[in-house]
XYZ file of C-alpha atoms in Angstrom:
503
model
C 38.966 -1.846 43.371
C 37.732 -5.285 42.620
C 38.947 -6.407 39.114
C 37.485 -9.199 36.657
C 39.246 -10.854 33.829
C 36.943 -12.283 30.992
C 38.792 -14.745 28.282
C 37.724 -15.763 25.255
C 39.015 -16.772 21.913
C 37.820 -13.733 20.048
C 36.530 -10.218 20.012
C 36.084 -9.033 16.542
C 32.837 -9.808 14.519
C 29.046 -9.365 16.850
C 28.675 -12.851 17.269
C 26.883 -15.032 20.290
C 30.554 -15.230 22.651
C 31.498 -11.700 21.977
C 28.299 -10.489 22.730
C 28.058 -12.628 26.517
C 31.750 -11.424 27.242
C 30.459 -8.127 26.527
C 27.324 -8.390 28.469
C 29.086 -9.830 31.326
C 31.695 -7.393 31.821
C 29.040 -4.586 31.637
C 27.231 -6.419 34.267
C 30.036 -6.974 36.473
C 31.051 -3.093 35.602
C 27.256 -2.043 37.005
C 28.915 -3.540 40.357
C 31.705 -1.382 40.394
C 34.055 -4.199 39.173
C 37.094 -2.862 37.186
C 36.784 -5.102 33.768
C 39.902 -6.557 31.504
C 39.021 -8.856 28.532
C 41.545 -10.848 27.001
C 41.364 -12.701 23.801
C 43.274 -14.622 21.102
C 41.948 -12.179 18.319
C 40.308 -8.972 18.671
C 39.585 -6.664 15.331
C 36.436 -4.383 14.990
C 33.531 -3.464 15.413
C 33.999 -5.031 19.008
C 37.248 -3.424 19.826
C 35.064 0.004 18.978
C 31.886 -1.561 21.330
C 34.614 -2.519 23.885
C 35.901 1.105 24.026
C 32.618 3.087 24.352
C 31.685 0.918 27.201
C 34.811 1.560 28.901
C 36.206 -1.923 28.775
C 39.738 -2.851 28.184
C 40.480 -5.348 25.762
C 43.928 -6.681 25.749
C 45.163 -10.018 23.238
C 46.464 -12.954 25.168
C 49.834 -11.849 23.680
C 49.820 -9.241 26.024
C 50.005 -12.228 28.681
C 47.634 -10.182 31.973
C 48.185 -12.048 35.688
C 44.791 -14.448 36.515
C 46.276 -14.203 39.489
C 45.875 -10.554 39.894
C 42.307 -10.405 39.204
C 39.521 -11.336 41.710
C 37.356 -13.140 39.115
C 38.445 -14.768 36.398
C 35.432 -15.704 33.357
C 36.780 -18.298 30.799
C 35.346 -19.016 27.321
C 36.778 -21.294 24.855
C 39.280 -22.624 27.106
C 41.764 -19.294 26.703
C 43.059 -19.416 29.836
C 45.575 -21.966 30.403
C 48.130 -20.142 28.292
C 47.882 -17.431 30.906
C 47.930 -19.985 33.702
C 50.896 -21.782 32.862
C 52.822 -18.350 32.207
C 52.192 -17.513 35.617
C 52.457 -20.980 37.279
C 54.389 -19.521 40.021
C 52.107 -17.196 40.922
C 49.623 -19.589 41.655
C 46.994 -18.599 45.103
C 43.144 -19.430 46.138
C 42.354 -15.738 46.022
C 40.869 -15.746 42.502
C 37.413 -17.171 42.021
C 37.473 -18.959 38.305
C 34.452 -19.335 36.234
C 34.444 -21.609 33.157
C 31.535 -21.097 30.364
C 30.410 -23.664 27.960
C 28.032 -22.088 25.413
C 27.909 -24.782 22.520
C 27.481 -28.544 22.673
C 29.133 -29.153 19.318
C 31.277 -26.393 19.004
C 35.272 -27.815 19.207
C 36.597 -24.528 21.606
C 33.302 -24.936 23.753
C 34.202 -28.468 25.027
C 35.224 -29.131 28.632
C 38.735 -28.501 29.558
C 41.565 -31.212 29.672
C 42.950 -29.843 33.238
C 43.332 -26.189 33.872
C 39.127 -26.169 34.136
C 39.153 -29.341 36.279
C 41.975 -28.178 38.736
C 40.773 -24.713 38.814
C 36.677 -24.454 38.601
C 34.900 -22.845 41.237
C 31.606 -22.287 38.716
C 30.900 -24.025 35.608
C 28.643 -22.379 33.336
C 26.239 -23.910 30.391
C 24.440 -21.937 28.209
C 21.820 -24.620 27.848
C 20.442 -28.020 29.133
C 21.261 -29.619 25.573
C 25.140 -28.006 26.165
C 25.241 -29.327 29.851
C 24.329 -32.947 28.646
C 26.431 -33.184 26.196
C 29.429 -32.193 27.682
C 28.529 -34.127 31.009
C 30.196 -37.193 28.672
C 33.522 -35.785 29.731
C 32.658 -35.522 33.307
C 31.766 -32.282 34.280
C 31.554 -31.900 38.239
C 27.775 -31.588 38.778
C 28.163 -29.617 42.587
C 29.347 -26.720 40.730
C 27.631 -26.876 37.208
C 24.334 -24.909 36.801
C 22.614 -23.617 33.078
C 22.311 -19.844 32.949
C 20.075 -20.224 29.677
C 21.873 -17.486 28.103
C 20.234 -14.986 30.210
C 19.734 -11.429 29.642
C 20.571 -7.980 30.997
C 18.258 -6.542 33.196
C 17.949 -4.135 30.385
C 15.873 -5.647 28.387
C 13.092 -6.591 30.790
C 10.219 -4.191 30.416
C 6.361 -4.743 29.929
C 4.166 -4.043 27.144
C 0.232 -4.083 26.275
C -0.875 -7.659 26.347
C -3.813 -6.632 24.649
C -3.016 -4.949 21.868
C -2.710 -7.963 19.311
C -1.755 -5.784 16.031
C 1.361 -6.639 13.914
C 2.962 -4.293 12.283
C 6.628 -4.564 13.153
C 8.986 -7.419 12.458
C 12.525 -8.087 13.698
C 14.756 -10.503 12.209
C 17.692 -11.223 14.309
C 20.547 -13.550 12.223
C 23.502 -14.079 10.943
C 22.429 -17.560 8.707
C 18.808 -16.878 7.623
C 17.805 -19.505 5.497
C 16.131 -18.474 2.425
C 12.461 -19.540 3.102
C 12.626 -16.818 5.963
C 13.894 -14.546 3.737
C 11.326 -15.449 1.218
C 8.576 -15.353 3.429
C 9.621 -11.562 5.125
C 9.447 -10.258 1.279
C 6.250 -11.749 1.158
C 5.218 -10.001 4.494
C 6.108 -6.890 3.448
C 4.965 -6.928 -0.116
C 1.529 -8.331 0.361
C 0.696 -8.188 4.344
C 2.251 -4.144 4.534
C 4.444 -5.112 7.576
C 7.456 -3.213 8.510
C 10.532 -5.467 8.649
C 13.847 -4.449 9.988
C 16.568 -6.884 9.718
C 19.580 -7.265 11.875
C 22.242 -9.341 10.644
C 25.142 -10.093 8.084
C 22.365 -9.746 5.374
C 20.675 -6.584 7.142
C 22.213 -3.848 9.444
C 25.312 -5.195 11.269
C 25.498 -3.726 14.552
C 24.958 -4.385 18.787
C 21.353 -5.654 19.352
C 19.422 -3.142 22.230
C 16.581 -3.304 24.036
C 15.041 -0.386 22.113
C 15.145 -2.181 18.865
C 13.629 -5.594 20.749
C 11.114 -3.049 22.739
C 9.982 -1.039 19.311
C 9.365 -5.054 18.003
C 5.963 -6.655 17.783
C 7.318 -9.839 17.133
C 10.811 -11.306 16.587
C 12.011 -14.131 14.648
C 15.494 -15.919 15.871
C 17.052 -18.180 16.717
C 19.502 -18.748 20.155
C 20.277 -15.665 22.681
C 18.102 -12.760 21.429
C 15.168 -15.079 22.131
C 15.741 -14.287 25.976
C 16.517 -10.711 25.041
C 12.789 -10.886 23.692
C 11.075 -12.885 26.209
C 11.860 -10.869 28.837
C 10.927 -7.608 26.801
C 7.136 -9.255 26.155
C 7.662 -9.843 23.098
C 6.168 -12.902 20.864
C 9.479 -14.839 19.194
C 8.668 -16.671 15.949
C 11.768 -19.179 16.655
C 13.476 -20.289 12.944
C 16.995 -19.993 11.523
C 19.651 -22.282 9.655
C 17.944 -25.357 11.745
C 14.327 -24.881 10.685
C 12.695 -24.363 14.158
C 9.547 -25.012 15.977
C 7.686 -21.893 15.004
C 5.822 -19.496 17.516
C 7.048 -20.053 21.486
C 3.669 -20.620 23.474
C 3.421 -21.869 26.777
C 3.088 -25.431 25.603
C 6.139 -25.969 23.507
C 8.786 -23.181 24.952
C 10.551 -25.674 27.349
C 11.531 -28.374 24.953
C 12.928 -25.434 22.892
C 14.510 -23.990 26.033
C 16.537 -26.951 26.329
C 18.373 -26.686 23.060
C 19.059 -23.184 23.562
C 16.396 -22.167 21.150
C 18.438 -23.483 18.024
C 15.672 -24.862 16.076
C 17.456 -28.462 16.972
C 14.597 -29.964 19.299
C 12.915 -30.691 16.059
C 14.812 -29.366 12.965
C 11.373 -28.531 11.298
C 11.932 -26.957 8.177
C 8.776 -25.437 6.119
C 8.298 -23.260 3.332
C 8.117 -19.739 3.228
C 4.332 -19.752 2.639
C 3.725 -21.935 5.469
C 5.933 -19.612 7.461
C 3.498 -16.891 6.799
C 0.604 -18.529 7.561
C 1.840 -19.419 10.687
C 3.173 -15.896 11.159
C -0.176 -14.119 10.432
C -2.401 -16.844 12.135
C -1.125 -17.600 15.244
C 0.398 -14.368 16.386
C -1.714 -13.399 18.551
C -1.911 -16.616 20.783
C 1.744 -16.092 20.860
C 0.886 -12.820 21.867
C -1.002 -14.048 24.752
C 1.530 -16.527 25.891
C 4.495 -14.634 25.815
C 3.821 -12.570 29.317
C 3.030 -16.134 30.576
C 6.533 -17.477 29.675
C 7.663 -14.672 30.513
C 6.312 -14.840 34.269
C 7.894 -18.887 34.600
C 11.449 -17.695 33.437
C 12.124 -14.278 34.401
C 14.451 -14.969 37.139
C 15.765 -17.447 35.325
C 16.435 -15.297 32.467
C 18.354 -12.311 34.220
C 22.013 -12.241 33.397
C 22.033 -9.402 36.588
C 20.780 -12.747 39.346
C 23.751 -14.824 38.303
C 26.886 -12.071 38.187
C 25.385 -11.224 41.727
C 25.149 -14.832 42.589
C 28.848 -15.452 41.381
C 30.006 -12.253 43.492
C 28.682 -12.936 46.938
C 29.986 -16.821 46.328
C 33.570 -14.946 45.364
C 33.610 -13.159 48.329
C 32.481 -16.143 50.742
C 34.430 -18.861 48.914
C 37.690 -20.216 50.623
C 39.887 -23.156 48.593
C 42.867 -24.702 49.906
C 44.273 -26.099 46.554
C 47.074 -26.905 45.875
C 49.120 -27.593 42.136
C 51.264 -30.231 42.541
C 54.291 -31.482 39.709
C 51.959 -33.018 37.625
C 49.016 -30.768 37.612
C 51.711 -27.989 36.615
C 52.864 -30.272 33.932
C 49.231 -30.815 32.809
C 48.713 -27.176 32.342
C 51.852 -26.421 30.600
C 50.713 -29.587 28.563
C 47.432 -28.164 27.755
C 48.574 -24.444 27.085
C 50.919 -25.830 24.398
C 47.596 -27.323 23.067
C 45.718 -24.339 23.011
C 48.636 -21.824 21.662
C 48.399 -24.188 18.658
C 44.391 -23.938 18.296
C 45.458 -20.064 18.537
C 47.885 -20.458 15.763
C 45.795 -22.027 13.824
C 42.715 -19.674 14.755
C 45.259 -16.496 14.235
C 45.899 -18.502 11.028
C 42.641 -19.089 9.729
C 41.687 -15.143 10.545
C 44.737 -13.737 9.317
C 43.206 -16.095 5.775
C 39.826 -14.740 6.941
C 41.189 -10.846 6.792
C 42.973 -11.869 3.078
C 39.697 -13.170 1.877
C 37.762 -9.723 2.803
C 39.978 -8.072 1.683
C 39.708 -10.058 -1.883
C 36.177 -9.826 -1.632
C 36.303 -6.105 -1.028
C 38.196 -6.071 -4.050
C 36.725 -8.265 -5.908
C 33.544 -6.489 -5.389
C 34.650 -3.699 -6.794
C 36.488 -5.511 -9.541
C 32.819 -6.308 -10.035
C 31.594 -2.927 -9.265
C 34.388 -1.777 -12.101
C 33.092 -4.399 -14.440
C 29.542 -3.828 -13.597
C 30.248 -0.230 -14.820
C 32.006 -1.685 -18.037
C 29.327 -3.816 -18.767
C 27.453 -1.497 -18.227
C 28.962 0.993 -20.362
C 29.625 -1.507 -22.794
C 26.093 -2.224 -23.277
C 25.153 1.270 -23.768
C 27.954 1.029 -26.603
C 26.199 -1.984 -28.068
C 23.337 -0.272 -27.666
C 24.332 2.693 -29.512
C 25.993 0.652 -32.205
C 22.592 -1.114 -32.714
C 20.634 1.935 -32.892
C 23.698 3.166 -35.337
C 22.977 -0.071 -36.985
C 19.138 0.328 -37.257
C 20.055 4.035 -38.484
C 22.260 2.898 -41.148
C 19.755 0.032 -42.261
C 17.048 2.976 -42.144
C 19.068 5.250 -44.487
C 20.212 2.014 -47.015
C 16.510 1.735 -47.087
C 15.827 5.190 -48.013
C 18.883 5.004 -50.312
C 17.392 1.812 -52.076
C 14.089 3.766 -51.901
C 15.681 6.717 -53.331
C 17.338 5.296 -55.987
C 14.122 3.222 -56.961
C 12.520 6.467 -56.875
C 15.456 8.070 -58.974
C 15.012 5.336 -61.557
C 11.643 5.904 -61.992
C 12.621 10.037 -61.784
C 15.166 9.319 -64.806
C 12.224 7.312 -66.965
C 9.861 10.561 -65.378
C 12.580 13.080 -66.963
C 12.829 11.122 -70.213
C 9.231 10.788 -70.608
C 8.920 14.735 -69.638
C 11.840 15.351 -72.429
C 10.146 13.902 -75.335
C 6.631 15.794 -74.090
C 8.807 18.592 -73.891
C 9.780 18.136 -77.414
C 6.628 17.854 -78.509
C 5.631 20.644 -76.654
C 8.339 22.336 -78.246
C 7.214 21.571 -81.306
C 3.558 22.536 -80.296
C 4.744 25.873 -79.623
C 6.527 26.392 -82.734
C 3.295 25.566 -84.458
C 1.037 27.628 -82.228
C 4.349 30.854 -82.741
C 3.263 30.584 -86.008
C -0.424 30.361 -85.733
C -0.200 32.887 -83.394
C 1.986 35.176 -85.823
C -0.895 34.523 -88.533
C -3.592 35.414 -86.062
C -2.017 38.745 -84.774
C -1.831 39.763 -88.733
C -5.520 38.612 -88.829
C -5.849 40.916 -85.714
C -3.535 44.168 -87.333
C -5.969 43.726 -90.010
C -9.194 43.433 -88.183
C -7.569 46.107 -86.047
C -7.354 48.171 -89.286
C -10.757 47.488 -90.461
C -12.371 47.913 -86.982
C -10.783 51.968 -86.586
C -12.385 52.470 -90.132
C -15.717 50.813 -88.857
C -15.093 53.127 -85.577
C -14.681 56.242 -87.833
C -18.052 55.495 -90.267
C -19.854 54.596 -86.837
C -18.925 58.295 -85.378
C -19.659 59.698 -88.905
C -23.044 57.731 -88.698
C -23.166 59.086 -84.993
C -22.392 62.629 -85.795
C -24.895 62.245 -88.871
C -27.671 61.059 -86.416
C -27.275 64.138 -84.382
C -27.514 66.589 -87.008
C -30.775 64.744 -88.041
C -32.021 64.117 -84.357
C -31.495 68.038 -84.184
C -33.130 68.781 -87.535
C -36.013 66.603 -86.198
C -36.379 68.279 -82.730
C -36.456 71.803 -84.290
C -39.459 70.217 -86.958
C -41.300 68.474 -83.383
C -41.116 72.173 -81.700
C -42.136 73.794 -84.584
C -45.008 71.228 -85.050
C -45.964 71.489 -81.042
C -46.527 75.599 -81.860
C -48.739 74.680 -84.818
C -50.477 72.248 -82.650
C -50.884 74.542 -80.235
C -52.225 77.285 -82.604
C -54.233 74.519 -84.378
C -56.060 74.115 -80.669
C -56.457 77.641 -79.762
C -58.032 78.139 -83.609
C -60.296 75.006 -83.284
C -61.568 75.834 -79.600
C -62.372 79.332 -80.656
C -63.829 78.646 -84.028
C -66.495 75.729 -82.000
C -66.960 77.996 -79.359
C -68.448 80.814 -82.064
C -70.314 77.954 -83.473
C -71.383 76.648 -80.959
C -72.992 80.191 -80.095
C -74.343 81.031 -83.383
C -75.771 78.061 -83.963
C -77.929 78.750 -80.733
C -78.901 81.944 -81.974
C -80.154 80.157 -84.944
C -81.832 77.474 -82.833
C -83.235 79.852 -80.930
C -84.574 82.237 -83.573
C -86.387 79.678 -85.116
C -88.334 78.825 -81.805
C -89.637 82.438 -81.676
């Protein structure tokens, strides 16, 4: 089975190197190539990335043949530690590929002599990267810019005409604030949805279904090809301010700086960030599938592994390492074990110091939670304070109050007395008046007793005078009977009379 060797200086954090020798050896592994990668300093999460895509990752330590391996693709000049180990094992059989993917970065620079004597393919990861390390004269037959191309697993197509924004992807590791700034402002006022992927967001591998779920991107360097590819609009800005939207007019100036924000380090404001964000979106819209069409091939990670295959298997060198070129390499791969010192170094200082963060931030947790605590203390005290001033107020009330109770009690003592006194006085009265009353009690039963006397008097004479009335009503009566019979014979004698003397 064909075998490939990818070196690089580390494999630990998701950065822009660990993610191309990942991407390459997944592309080389889609062409049945058996894939090693080597580095200085591997630590998680890309030993864990490494392993679930069935890569091996070894550290140069481990010292693996070059010479064993059909292809051999060097980053950050790694290799000629493993080249002068295995000097003697020297052959033209293995096809070496060196990548350059910074133009200022120190381990990106073009090798002393292992990458001159050795080269079949020379990689730059931009035209700004290519021209700047053309100073140091870089062979131009076998140089060519892969512009940080992309799996062929992010290409896919979306509606062109459906111009709505709604979802926002930030891709960084350095956002600068007035991104940050503007994003809140995005999502607190314009309602969009942003997800952010980064040291200040989620940490993890980039895929195409969080670029295809996108409607617009803003980054900064390799995820802008992930992006272009995938149709969608890239708002380009990071730590170098950047030129804003990509449209068709202004991509290729970008292009040539790797989209880094440096072909014009324009920095703006956050509010001028939104505008531009809100306002031009969907021209960008519009002009992404036409960018897209110009660099596609261009663009596909897939077209150059293929490219560097079929040249592996056609290429035929005769060269040869002579005395000096051997001394050379050993010369340089003394060179380089001290940048890996120094680089083991500097990590091993880079582990201490997350490790003192991690405890400092939970020494600051802790005294977050004491402060914490300790304010709720303070805050009890106060209110314990506030309490006690409430009840020396009351007190001071309460014994104003009792002051005025005590002149209250003394005043009520001497009405008391007098009072007192009062009483005595009315005891008496009332002692005189309930003799007055014994003796008006006295003379009332003998009033009582003549009244019923009277009483029973009255009733003998009532009696007395109701036997005289009913004796008087029978003479009346006889009196009427008498008088109606006497008139009635007078009456009738005195018209005989009458009548006698008619005749």
């Amino acid at each position: 089975m064909l075998k490939v060797l990818i070196c690089t200086n580390h494999m630990a954090s998701i950065g822009g190197s660990e993610i191309v020798a990942l991407e390459v050896a997944e592309c080389f592994k889609k062409n049945n190539y058996l894939v090693d990668i080597v580095a200085n300093y591997i630590d998680s999460p890309v030993i864990e990335i490494a392993k679930n895509s069935d890569i091996n990752l070894f550290n140069t330590d481990e010292l693996p043949n070059p010479f064993n391996y059909d292809i051999v693709w060097s980053q950050h000049q790694v290799l000629p530690i493993l080249i002068n180990h295995y000097i003697d094992c020297f052959n033209n059989k293995t096809f070496f590929v060196f990548v350059h993917l910074s133009p200022y970065e120190h381990l990106e620079t073009f090798g002393l002599y292992t990458e001159r004597l050795l080269a079949n393919k020379i990689f730059f990861n931009s035209q700004e990267t290519y021209n700047q390390l053309s100073n140091f004269g870089v062979p131009i037959h076998i140089s060519e810019v892969f512009y940080n191309a992309a799996p062929s697993e992010f290409i896919c197509e979306k509606d062109s005409k459906n111009e709505q924004l709604k979802n926002i992807l930030l891709v960084s590791n350095h956002p600068p604030q007035e991104v940050l700034d503007a994003l809140d402002i995005l999502k607190n006022e314009h309602g969009l949805n942003i997800i952010n992927i980064g040291v200040k967001g989620h940490v993890g591998r980039l895929t195409p279904k969080m670029i295809e779920d996108a409607d617009a991107v803003i980054t900064i360097g390799k995820t802008v090809q992930y992006a272009i590819v995938s149709d969608t609009p890239v708002y380009c800005y990071d730590h170098f301010g950047g030129i804003g939207w990509l449209l068709i007019d202004n991509y290729k100036n970008s292009e040539q700086f790797n989209y880094s924000g440096r072909c014009c380090l324009r920095r703006i404001s956050a509010s001028e960030i939104v505008d531009e964000i809100i306002t031009y979106f969907p021209k960008a819209k519009r002009d992404v599938s036409k960018i897209k069409s110009e660099i596609l091939t261009k663009y596909n990670l897939d077209n150059y592994i293929i490219n560097i295959i079929n040249i592996a298997k056609e290429s035929i060198s005769e060269k040869t390492l002579n005395l000096e070129d051997r001394q050379k390499i050993g010369s340089e791969s003394e060179i380089v074990k001290s940048i890996k010192q120094y680089y083991n170094a500097y990590n091993g200082l880079v582990s201490e110091h997350k490790q003192l963060t991690i405890d400092n931030n939970e020494l600051i947790i802790k005294n977050s939670k004491l402060n914490s605590e300790n304010s709720q203390i303070l805050a009890r005290i106060e209110e314990q304070k506030l309490k006690h001033q409430e009840l020396l107020t009351k007190f001071q009330e309460i014994s104003y109050n009792n002051e005025e109770l005590i002149e209250q009690k003394e005043s009520i003592s001497s009405k008391l007395g007098q009072l007192i006194e009062q009483k005595e006085s009315i005891s008496s009265k009332l002692g005189q008046l309930i003799e007055q009353k014994e003796s008006i009690s006295n003379k009332l039963e003998q009033l009582i007793e003549e009244y019923n006397n009277q009483l029973l008097e009255n009733q003998l004479n009532l009696d007395n005078y109701n036997q005289l009335l009913d004796s008087y009503n029978e003479l009346e009566t006889q009196y009427q009977k008498y008088k109606n019979t006497f008139f009635n014979r007078l009456t009738r004698r005195i018209k005989r009379l009458y009548n006698k003397n008619v005749d």
